[in-house]
Short mmCIF file of C-alpha atoms in Angstrom, two decimals:
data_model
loop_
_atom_site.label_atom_id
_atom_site.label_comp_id
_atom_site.label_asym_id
_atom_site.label_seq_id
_atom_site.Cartn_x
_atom_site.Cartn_y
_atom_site.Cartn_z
CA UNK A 1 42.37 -18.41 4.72
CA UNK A 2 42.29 -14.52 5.25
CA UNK A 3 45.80 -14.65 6.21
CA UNK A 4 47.07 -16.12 2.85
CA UNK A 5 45.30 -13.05 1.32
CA UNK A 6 47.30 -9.69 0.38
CA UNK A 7 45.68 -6.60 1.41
CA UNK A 8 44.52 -5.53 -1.95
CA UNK A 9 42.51 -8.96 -2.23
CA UNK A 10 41.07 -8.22 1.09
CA UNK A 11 40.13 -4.88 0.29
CA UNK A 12 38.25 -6.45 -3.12
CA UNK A 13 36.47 -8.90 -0.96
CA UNK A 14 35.49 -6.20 1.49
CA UNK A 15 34.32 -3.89 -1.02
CA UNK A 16 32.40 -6.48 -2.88
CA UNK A 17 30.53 -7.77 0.08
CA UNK A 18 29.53 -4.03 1.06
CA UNK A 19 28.48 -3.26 -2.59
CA UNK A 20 26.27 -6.43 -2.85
CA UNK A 21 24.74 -5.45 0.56
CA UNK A 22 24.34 -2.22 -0.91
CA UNK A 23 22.52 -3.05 -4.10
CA UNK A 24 20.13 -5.94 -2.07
CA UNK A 25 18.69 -3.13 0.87
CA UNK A 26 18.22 -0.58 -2.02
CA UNK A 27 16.55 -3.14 -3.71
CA UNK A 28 14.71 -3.81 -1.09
CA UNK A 29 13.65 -0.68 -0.54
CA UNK A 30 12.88 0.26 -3.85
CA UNK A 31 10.46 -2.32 -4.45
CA UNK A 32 8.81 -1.64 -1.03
CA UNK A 33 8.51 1.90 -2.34
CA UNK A 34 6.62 0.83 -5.41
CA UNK A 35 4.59 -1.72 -3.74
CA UNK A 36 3.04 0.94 -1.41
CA UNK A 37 2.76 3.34 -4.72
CA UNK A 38 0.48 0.86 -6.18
CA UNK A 39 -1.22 0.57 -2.95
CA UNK A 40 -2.08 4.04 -2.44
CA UNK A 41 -2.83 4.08 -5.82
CA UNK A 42 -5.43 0.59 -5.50
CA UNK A 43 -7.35 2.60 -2.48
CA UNK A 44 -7.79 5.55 -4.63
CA UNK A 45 -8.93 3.87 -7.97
CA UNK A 46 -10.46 0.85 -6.53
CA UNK A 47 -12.20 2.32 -3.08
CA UNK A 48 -12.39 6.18 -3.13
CA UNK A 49 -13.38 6.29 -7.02
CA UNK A 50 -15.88 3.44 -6.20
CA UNK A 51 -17.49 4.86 -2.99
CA UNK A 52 -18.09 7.69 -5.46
CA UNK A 53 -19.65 6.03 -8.07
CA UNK A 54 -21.84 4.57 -5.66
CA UNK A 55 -22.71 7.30 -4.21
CA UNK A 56 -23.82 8.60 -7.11
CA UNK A 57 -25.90 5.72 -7.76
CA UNK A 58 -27.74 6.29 -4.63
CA UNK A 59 -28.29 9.95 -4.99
CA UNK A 60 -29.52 9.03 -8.48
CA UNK A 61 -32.06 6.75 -7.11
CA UNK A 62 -33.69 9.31 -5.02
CA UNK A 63 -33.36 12.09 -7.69
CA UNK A 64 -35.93 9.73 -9.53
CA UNK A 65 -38.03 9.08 -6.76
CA UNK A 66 -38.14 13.14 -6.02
CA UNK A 67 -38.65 13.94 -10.02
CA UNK A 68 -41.26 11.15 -10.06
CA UNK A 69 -43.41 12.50 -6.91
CA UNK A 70 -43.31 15.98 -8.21
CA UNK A 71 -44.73 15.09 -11.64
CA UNK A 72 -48.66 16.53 -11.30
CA UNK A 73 -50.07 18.27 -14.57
CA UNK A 74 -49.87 17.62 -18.26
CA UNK A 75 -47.58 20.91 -18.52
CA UNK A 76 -44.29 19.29 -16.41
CA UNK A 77 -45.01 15.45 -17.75
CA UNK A 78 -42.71 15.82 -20.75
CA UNK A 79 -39.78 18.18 -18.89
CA UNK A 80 -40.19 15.38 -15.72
CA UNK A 81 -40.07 12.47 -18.34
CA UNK A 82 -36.89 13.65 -19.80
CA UNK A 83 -35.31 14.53 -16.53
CA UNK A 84 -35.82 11.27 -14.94
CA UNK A 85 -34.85 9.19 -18.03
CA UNK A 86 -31.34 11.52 -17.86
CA UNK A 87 -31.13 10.58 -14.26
CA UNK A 88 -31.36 6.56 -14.87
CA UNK A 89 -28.82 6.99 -17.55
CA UNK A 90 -26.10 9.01 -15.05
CA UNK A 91 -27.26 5.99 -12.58
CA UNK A 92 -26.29 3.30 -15.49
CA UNK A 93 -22.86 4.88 -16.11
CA UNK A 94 -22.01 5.39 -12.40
CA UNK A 95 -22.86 1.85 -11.89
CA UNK A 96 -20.92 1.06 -15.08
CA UNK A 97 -18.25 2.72 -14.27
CA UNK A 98 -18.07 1.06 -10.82
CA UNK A 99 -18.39 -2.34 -11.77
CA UNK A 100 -15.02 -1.49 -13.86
CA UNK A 101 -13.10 -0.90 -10.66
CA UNK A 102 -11.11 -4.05 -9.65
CA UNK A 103 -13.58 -5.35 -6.94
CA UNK A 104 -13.08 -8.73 -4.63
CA UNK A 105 -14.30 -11.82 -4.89
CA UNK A 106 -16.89 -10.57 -1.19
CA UNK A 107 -17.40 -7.37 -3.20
CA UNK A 108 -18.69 -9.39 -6.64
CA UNK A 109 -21.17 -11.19 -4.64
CA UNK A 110 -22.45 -8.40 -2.90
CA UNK A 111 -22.35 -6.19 -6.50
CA UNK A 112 -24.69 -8.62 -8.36
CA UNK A 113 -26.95 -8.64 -5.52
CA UNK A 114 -27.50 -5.04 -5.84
CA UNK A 115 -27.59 -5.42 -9.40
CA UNK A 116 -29.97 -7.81 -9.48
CA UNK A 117 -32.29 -5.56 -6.66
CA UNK A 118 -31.93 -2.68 -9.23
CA UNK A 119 -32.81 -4.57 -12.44
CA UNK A 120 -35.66 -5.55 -10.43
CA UNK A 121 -37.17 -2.10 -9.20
CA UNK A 122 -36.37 -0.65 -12.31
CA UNK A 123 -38.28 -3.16 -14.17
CA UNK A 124 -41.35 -3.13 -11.58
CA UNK A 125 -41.66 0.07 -10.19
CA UNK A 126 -39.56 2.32 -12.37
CA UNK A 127 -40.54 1.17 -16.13
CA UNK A 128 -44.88 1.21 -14.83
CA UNK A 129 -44.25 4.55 -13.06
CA UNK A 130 -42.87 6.09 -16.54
CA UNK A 131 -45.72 4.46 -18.77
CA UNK A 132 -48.39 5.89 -16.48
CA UNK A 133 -46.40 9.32 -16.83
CA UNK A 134 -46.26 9.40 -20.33
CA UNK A 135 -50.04 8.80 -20.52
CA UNK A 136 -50.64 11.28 -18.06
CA UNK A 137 -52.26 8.72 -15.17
CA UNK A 138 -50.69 10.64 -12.24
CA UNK A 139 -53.17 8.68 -9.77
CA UNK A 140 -51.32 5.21 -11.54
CA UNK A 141 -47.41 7.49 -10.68
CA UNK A 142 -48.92 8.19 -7.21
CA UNK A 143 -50.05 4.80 -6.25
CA UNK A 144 -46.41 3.20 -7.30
CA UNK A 145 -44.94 5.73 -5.27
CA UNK A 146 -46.93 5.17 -2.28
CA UNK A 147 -47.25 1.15 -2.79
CA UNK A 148 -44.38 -0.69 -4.52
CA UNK A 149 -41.61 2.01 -4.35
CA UNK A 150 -41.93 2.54 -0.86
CA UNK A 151 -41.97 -1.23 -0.32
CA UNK A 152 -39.40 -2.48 -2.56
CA UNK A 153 -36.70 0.53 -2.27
CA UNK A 154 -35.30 0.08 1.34
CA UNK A 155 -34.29 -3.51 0.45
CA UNK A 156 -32.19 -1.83 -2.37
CA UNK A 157 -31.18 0.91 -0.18
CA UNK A 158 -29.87 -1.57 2.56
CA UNK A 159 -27.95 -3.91 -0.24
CA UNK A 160 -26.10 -0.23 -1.06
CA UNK A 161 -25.45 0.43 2.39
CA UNK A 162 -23.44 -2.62 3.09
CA UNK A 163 -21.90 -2.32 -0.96
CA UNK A 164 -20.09 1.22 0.96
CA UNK A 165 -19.61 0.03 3.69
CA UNK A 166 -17.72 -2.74 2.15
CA UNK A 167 -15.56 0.02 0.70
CA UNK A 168 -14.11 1.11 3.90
CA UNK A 169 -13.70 -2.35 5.06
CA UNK A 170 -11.28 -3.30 1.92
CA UNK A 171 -9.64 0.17 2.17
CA UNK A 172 -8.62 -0.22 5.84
CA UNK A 173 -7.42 -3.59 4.89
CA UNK A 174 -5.38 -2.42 2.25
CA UNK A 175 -3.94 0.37 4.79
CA UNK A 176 -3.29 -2.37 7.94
CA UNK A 177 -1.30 -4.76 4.88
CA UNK A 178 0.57 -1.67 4.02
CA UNK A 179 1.53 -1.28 7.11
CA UNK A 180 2.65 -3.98 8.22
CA UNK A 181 4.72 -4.33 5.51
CA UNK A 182 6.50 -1.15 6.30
CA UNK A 183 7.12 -2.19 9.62
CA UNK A 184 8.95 -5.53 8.39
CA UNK A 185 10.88 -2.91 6.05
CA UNK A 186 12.20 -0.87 8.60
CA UNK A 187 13.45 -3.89 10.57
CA UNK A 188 15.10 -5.38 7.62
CA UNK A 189 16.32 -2.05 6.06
CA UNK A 190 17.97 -1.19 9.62
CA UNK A 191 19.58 -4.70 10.18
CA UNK A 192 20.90 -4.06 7.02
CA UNK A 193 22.90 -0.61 7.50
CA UNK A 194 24.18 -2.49 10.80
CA UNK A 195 25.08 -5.30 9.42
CA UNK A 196 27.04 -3.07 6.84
CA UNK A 197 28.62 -0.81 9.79
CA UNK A 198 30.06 -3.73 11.27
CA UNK A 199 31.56 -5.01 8.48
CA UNK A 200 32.91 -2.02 7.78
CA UNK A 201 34.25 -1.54 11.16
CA UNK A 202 35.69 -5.01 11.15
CA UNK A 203 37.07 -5.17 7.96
CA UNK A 204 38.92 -1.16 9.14
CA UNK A 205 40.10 -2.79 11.69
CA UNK A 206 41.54 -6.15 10.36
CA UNK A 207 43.28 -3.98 7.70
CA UNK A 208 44.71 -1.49 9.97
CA UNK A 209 46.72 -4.44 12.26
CA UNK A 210 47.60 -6.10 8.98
CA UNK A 211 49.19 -2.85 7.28
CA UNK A 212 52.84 -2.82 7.53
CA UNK A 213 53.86 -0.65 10.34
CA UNK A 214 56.29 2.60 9.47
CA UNK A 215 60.33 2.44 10.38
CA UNK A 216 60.03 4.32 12.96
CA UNK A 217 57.60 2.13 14.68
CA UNK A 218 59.64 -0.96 13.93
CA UNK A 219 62.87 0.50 15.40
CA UNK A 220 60.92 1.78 18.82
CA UNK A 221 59.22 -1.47 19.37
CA UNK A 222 63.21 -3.93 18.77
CA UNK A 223 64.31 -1.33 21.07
CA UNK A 224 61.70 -2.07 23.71
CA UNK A 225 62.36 -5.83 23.46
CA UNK A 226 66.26 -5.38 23.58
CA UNK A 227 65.99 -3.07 26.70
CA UNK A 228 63.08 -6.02 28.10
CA UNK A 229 65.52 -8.57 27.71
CA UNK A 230 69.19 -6.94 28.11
CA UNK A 231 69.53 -8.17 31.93
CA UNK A 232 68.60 -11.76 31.23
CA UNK A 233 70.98 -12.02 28.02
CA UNK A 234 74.34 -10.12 30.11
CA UNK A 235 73.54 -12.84 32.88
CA UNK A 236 74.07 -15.91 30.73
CA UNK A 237 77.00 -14.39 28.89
CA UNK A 238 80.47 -15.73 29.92
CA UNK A 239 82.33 -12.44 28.70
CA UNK A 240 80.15 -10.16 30.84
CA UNK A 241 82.05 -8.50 33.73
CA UNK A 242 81.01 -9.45 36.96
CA UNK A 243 78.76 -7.53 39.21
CA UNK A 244 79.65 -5.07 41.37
CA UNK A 245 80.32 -5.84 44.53
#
């Protein structure tokens, strides 16, 4: 079918096939390119800003505990009571502000777990250790901290443990899917500029044999066949002298 076709319909089809191999790799590649933006951009918003928010909700924690134990006259109850009721509202936000991040179905579980550990302290230990400060029973704020605080916080210490650690777990996965993908890129993206060398290389070479060769060409290569084929044509002649004897 090729040979029916003129060289300036080969050259179309030629071009066309390159350009439409051209446009599908950049494609390609483009939308690889934006699919690991908006990965990089998931581990950042969704893990690093998380394992910061939770961080701070641990740190918060403690602050309490810390503002809590050091509460111990009538003079520091108010300036304690207002530092530690600041503190639990920077805790509320940074959990808040975690539970916006886009979090997996593992990670949900594990969340209201915690949340439901928190609730809990803060309702039994927290709340009961601010009403004794605010009536100035420090024996009441000591007793919490040394009985159901120190019981009752490691288990919500542990449940925030494996909440981070479950950070790095979903960010490495994000980073192993990433790249993987760019390895199956790079395969595809190089077949693809080979594939396109050899057609171009074909297709130069097709065109080149089928281009009309020059005059001077033309008259060398009749030559070459008359000279090839002179003895055999003045031996089956009849008017050709004979041979020398």
């Amino acid at each position: 079918m090729s040979k029916n076709l003129n060289l300036r319909s080969r050259l179309l089809c030629v071009t066309t096939a390159m350009s439409l191999l051209l446009l599908a790799t950049g494609g390609y590649g483009v939308r690889g390119i934006a699919q690991a933006n908006a990965a990089l951009r998931s581990v950042y918003d969704d893990r690093l800003a998380a394992l910061g928010h939770l961080e701070q909700v641990a740190r918060a924690g403690l602050h309490t505990q810390l503002q809590l134990a050091l509460a111990s006259d009538a003079a520091s109850a108010p300036a304690t009571l207002q530092a530690v009721q600041a503190t639990l509202k920077r805790e509320r936000m940074a959990w808040d502000a975690y539970m916006a991040t886009s979090l997996t179905p593992e990670e949900t579980l594990a969340a209201r777990h915690v949340a439901a550990l928190r609730t809990d302290f803060a309702t039994d230990v927290f709340a009961p250790a601010l009403a004794a400060l605010r009536t100035h029973n420090y024996r009441e704020v000591a007793r919490i901290m040394r009985g159901p605080m120190q019981q009752r916080y490691p288990q919500v210490q542990q449940a925030m443990s494996e909440l981070i650690d479950m950070q790095l777990v979903v960010a490495k996965a994000a980073c192993d899917h990433a790249q993987a993908d760019y390895i199956v890129r790079r395969a595809v993206s190089l077949a693809a500029m080979a594939l396109g060398l050899l057609m171009a290389a074909m297709a130069g070479w097709r065109h080149c044999t089928a281009a009309r060769w020059p005059r001077w060409v033309k008259t060398w290569r009749r030559s070459a066949k008359a000279q090839t084929g002179a003895p055999a044509v003045a031996a089956a002649s009849p008017a050709s002298p004979a041979p020398w004897r």
